PDB file of C-alpha atoms in Angstrom:
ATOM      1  CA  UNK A   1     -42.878 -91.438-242.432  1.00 60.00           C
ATOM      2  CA  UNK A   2     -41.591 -93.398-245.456  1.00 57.00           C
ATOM      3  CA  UNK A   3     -42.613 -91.900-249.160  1.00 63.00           C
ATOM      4  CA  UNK A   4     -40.739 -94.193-251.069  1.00 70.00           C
ATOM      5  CA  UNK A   5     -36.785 -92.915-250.078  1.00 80.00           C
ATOM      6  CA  UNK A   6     -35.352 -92.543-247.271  1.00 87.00           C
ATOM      7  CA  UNK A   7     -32.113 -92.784-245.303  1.00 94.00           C
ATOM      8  CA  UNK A   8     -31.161 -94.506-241.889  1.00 95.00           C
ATOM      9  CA  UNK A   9     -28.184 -93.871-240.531  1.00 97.00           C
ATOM     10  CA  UNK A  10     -26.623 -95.189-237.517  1.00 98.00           C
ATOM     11  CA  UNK A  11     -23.519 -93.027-236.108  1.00 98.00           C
ATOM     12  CA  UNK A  12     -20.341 -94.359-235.040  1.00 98.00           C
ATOM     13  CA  UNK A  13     -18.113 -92.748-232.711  1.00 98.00           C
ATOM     14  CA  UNK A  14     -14.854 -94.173-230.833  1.00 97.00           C
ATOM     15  CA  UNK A  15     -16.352 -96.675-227.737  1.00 98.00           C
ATOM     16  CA  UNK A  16     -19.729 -96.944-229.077  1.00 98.00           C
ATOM     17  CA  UNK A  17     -21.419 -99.359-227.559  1.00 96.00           C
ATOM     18  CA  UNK A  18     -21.545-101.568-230.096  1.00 96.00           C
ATOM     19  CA  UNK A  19     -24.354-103.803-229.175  1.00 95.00           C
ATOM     20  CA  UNK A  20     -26.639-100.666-229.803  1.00 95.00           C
ATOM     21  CA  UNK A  21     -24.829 -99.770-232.950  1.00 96.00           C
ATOM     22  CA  UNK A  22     -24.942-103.016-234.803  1.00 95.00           C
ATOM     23  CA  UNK A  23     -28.107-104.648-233.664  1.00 93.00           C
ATOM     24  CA  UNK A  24     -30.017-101.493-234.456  1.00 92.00           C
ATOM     25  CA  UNK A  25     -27.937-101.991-238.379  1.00 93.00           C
ATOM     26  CA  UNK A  26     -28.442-105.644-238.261  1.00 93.00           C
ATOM     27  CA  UNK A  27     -32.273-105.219-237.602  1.00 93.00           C
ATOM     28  CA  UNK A  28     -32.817-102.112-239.797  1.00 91.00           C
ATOM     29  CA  UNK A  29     -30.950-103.862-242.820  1.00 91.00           C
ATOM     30  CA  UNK A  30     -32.557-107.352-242.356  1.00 91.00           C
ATOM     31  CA  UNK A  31     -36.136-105.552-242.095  1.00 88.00           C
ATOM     32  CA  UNK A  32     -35.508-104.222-245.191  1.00 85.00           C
ATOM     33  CA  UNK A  33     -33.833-107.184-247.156  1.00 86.00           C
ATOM     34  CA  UNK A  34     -37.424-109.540-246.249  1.00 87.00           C
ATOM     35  CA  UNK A  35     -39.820-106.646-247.063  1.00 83.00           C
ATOM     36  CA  UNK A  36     -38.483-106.119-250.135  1.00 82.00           C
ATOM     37  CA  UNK A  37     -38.808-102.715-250.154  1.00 77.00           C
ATOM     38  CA  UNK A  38     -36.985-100.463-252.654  1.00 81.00           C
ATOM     39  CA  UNK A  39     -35.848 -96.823-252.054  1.00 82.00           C
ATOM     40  CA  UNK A  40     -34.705 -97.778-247.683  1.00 87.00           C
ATOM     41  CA  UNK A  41     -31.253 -97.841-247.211  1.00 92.00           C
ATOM     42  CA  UNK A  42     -29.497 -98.151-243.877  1.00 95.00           C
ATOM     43  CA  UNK A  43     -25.920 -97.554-243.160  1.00 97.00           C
ATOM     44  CA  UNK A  44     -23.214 -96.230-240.628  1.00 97.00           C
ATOM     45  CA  UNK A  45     -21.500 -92.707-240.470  1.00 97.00           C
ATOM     46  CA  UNK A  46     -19.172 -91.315-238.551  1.00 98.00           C
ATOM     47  CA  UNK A  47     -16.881 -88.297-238.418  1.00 97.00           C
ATOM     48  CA  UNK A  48     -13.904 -89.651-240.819  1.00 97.00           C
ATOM     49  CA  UNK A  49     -13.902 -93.461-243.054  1.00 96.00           C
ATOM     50  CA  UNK A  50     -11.154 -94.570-240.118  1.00 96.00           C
ATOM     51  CA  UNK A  51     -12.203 -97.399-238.516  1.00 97.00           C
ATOM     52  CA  UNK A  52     -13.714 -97.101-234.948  1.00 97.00           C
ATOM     53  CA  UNK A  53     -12.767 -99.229-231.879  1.00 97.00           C
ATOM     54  CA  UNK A  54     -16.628-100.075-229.743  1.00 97.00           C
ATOM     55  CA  UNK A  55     -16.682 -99.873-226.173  1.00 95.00           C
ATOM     56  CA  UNK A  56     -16.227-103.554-226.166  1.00 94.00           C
ATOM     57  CA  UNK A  57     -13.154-103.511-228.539  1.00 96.00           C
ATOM     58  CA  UNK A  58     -14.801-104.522-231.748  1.00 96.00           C
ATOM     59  CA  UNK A  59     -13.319-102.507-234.884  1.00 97.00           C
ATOM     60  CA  UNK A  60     -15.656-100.770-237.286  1.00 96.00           C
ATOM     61  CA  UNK A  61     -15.453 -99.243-240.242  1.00 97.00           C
ATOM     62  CA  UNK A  62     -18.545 -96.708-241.203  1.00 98.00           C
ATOM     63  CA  UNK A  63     -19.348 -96.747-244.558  1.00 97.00           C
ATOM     64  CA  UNK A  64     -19.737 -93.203-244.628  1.00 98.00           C
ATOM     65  CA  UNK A  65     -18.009 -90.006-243.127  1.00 98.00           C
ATOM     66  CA  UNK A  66     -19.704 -86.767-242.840  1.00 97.00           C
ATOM     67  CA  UNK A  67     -18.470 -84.902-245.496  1.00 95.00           C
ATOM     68  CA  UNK A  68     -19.700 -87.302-247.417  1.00 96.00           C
ATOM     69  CA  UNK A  69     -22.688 -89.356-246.560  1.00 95.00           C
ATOM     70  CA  UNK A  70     -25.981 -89.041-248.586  1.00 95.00           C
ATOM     71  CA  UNK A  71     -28.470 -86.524-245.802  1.00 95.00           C
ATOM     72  CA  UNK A  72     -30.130 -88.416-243.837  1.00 97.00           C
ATOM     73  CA  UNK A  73     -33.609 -88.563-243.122  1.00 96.00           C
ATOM     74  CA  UNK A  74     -33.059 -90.782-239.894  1.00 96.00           C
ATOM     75  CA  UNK A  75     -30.290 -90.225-237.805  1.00 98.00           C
ATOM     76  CA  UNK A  76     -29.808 -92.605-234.620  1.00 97.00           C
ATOM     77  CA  UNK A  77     -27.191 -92.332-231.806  1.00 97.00           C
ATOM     78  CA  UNK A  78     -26.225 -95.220-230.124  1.00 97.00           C
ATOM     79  CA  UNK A  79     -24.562 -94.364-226.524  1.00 95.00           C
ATOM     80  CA  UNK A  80     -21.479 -96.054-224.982  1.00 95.00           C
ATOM     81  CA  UNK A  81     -18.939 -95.136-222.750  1.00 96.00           C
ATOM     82  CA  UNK A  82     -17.200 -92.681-225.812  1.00 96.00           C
ATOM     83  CA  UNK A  83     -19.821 -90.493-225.212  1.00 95.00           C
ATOM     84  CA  UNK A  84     -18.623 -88.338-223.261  1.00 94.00           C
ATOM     85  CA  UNK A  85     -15.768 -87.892-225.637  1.00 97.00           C
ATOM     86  CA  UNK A  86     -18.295 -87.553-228.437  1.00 97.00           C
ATOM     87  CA  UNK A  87     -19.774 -84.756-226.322  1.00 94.00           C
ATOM     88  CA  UNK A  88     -17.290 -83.094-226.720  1.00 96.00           C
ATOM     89  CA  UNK A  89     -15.868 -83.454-230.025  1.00 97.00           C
ATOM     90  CA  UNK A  90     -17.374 -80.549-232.402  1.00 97.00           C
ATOM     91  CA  UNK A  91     -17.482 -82.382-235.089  1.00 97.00           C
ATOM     92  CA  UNK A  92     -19.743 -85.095-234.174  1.00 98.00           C
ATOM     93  CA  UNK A  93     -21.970 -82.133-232.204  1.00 97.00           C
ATOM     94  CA  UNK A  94     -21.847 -80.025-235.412  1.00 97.00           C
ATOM     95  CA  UNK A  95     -22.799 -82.879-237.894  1.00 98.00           C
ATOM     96  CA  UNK A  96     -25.855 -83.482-235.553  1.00 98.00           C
ATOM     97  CA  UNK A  97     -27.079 -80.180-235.385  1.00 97.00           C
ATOM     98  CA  UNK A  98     -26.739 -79.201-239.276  1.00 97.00           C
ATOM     99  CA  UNK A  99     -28.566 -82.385-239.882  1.00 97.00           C
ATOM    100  CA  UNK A 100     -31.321 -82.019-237.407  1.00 97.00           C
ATOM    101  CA  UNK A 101     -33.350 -79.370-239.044  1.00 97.00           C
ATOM    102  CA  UNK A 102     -33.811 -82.086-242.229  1.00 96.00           C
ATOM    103  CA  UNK A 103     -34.295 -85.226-240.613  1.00 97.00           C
ATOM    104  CA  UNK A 104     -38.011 -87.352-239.882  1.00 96.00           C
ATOM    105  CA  UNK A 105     -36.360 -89.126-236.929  1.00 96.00           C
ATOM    106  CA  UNK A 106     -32.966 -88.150-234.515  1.00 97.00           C
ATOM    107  CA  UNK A 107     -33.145 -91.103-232.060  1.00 97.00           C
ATOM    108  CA  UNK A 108     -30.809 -92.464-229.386  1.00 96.00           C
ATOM    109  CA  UNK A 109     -30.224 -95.114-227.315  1.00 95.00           C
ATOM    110  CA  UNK A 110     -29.116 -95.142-224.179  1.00 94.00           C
ATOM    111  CA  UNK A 111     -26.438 -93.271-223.049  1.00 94.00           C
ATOM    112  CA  UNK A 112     -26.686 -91.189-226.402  1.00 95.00           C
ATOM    113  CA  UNK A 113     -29.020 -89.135-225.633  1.00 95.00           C
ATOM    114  CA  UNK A 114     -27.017 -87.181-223.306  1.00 94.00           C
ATOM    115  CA  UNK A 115     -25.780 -85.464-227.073  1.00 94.00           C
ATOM    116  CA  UNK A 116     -29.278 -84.640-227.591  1.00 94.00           C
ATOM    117  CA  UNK A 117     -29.250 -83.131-224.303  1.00 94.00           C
ATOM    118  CA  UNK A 118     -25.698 -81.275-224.819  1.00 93.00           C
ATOM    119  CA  UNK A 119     -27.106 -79.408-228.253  1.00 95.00           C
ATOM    120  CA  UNK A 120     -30.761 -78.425-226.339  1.00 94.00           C
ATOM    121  CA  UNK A 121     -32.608 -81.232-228.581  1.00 96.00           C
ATOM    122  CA  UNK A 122     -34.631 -82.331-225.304  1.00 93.00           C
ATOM    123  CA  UNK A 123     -36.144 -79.111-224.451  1.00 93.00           C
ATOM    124  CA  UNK A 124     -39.688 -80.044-223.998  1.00 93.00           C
ATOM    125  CA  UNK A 125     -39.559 -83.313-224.860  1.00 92.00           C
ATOM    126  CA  UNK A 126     -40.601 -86.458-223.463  1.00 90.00           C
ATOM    127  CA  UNK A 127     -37.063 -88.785-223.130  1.00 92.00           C
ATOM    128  CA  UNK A 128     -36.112 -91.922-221.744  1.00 90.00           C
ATOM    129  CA  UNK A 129     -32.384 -93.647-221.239  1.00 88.00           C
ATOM    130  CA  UNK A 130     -30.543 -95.772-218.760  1.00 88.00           C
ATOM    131  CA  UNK A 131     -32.043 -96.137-215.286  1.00 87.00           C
ATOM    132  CA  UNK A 132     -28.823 -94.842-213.648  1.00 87.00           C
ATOM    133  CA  UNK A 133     -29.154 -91.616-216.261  1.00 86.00           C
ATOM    134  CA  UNK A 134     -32.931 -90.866-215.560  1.00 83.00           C
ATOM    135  CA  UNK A 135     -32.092 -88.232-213.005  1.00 83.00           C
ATOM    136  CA  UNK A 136     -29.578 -86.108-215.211  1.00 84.00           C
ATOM    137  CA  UNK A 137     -31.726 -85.863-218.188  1.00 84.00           C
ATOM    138  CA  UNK A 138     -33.801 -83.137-215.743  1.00 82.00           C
ATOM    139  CA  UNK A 139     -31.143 -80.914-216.294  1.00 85.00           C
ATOM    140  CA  UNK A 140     -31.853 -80.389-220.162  1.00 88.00           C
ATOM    141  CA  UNK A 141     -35.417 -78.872-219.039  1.00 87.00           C
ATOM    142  CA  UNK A 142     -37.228 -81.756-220.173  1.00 87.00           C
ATOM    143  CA  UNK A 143     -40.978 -82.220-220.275  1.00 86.00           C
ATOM    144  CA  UNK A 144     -40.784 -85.610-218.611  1.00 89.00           C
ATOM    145  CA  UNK A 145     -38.031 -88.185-218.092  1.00 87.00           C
ATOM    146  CA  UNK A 146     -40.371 -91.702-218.495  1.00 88.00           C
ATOM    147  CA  UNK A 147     -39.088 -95.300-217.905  1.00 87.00           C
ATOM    148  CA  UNK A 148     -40.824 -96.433-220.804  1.00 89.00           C
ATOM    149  CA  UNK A 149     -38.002 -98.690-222.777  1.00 92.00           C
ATOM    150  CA  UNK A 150     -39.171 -96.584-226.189  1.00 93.00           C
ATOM    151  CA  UNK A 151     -40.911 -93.098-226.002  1.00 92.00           C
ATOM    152  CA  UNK A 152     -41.547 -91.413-230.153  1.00 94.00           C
ATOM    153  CA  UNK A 153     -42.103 -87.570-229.419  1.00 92.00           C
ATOM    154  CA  UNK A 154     -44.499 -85.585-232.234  1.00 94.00           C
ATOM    155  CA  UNK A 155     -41.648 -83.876-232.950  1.00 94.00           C
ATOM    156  CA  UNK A 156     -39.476 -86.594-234.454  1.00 95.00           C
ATOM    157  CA  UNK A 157     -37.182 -87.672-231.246  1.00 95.00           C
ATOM    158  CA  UNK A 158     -37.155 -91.201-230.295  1.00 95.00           C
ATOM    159  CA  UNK A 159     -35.537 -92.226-227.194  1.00 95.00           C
ATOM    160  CA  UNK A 160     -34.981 -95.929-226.333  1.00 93.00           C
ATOM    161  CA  UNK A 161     -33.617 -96.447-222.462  1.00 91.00           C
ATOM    162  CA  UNK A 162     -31.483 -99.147-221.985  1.00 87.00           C
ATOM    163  CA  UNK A 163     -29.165-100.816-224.787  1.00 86.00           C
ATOM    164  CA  UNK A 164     -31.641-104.070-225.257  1.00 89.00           C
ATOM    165  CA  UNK A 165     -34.469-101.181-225.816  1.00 90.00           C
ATOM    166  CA  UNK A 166     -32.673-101.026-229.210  1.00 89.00           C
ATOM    167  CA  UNK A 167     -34.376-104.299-230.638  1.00 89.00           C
ATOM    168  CA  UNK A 168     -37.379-101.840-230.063  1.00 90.00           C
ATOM    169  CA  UNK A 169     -36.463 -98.839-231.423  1.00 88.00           C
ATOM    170  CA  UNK A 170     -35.462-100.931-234.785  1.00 87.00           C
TER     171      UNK A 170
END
């Protein structure tokens, strides 16, 4: 997976749950300070530089917008109760899906998978997500819906189910 570059990026959206979004930063960016190891960077996107408000009321500010973050080679999305907002918002749907086709790893957690879902990423695939979502990710013609807490697909989509799941995922 890593040849000596790569990106992480962790996407921000307005009521992100930010216990997914910052512990999976926090971890990511630690990880990489003790190893020592040049060439990872980790950082957070979103659709504009505006600060974003987390579904717990903690402001944000992603270092990156859209237009103008370096590609990424991983992309995770963090759920929270924006995303059905996020769903929504064609912007955030349309960054995903141009980036797709060039990244090693689109992973979510939680709740934001339903986005994978929305833009046919799950087709096929085995996912995961909250217990109380388990049942709805049938609908995106899934290969199977598993309660494992991680589940890494062949294909490059991670799934981690419910928000502590994201310690794993990292």
């Amino acid at each position: 997976l890593y040849n000596g570059f790569m990106n992480i990026a962790v996407l921000l959206y307005h009521e992100v749950n930010e216990f997914e979004a910052v512990t999976l930063f926090h971890l990511l960016h630690t990880a990489i300070e003790m190893a020592q190891v040049e060439g990872l960077e980790v950082f957070t996107l979103a659709k504009a530089r505006n600060s974003v408000q987390t579904s717990g009321g903690l402001t944000i500010t992603p270092l990156y917008a859209f237009m103008s973050c370096p590609q990424p080679d991983i992309l995770i999305i963090p759920g929270g109760s924006g995303v059905e907002k996020a769903l929504r918002d064609k912007t955030i749907t349309g960054f995903i899906s141009d980036v797709r086709p060039h990244l090693k790893v689109l992973a979510s957690v939680s709740s934001g998978v339903l986005l994978l879902g929305k833009l046919g990423f799950l087709r096929d695939q085995m996912v995961t997500s909250r217990q109380d979502l388990l049942e709805s990710l049938e609908d995106f013609e899934v290969l199977q819906v598993s309660k494992e807490r991680v589940v890494k697909n062949d294909s490059g989509l991670w799934c981690a189910g419910e928000s502590m799941a994201a310690i794993d995922l990292a």
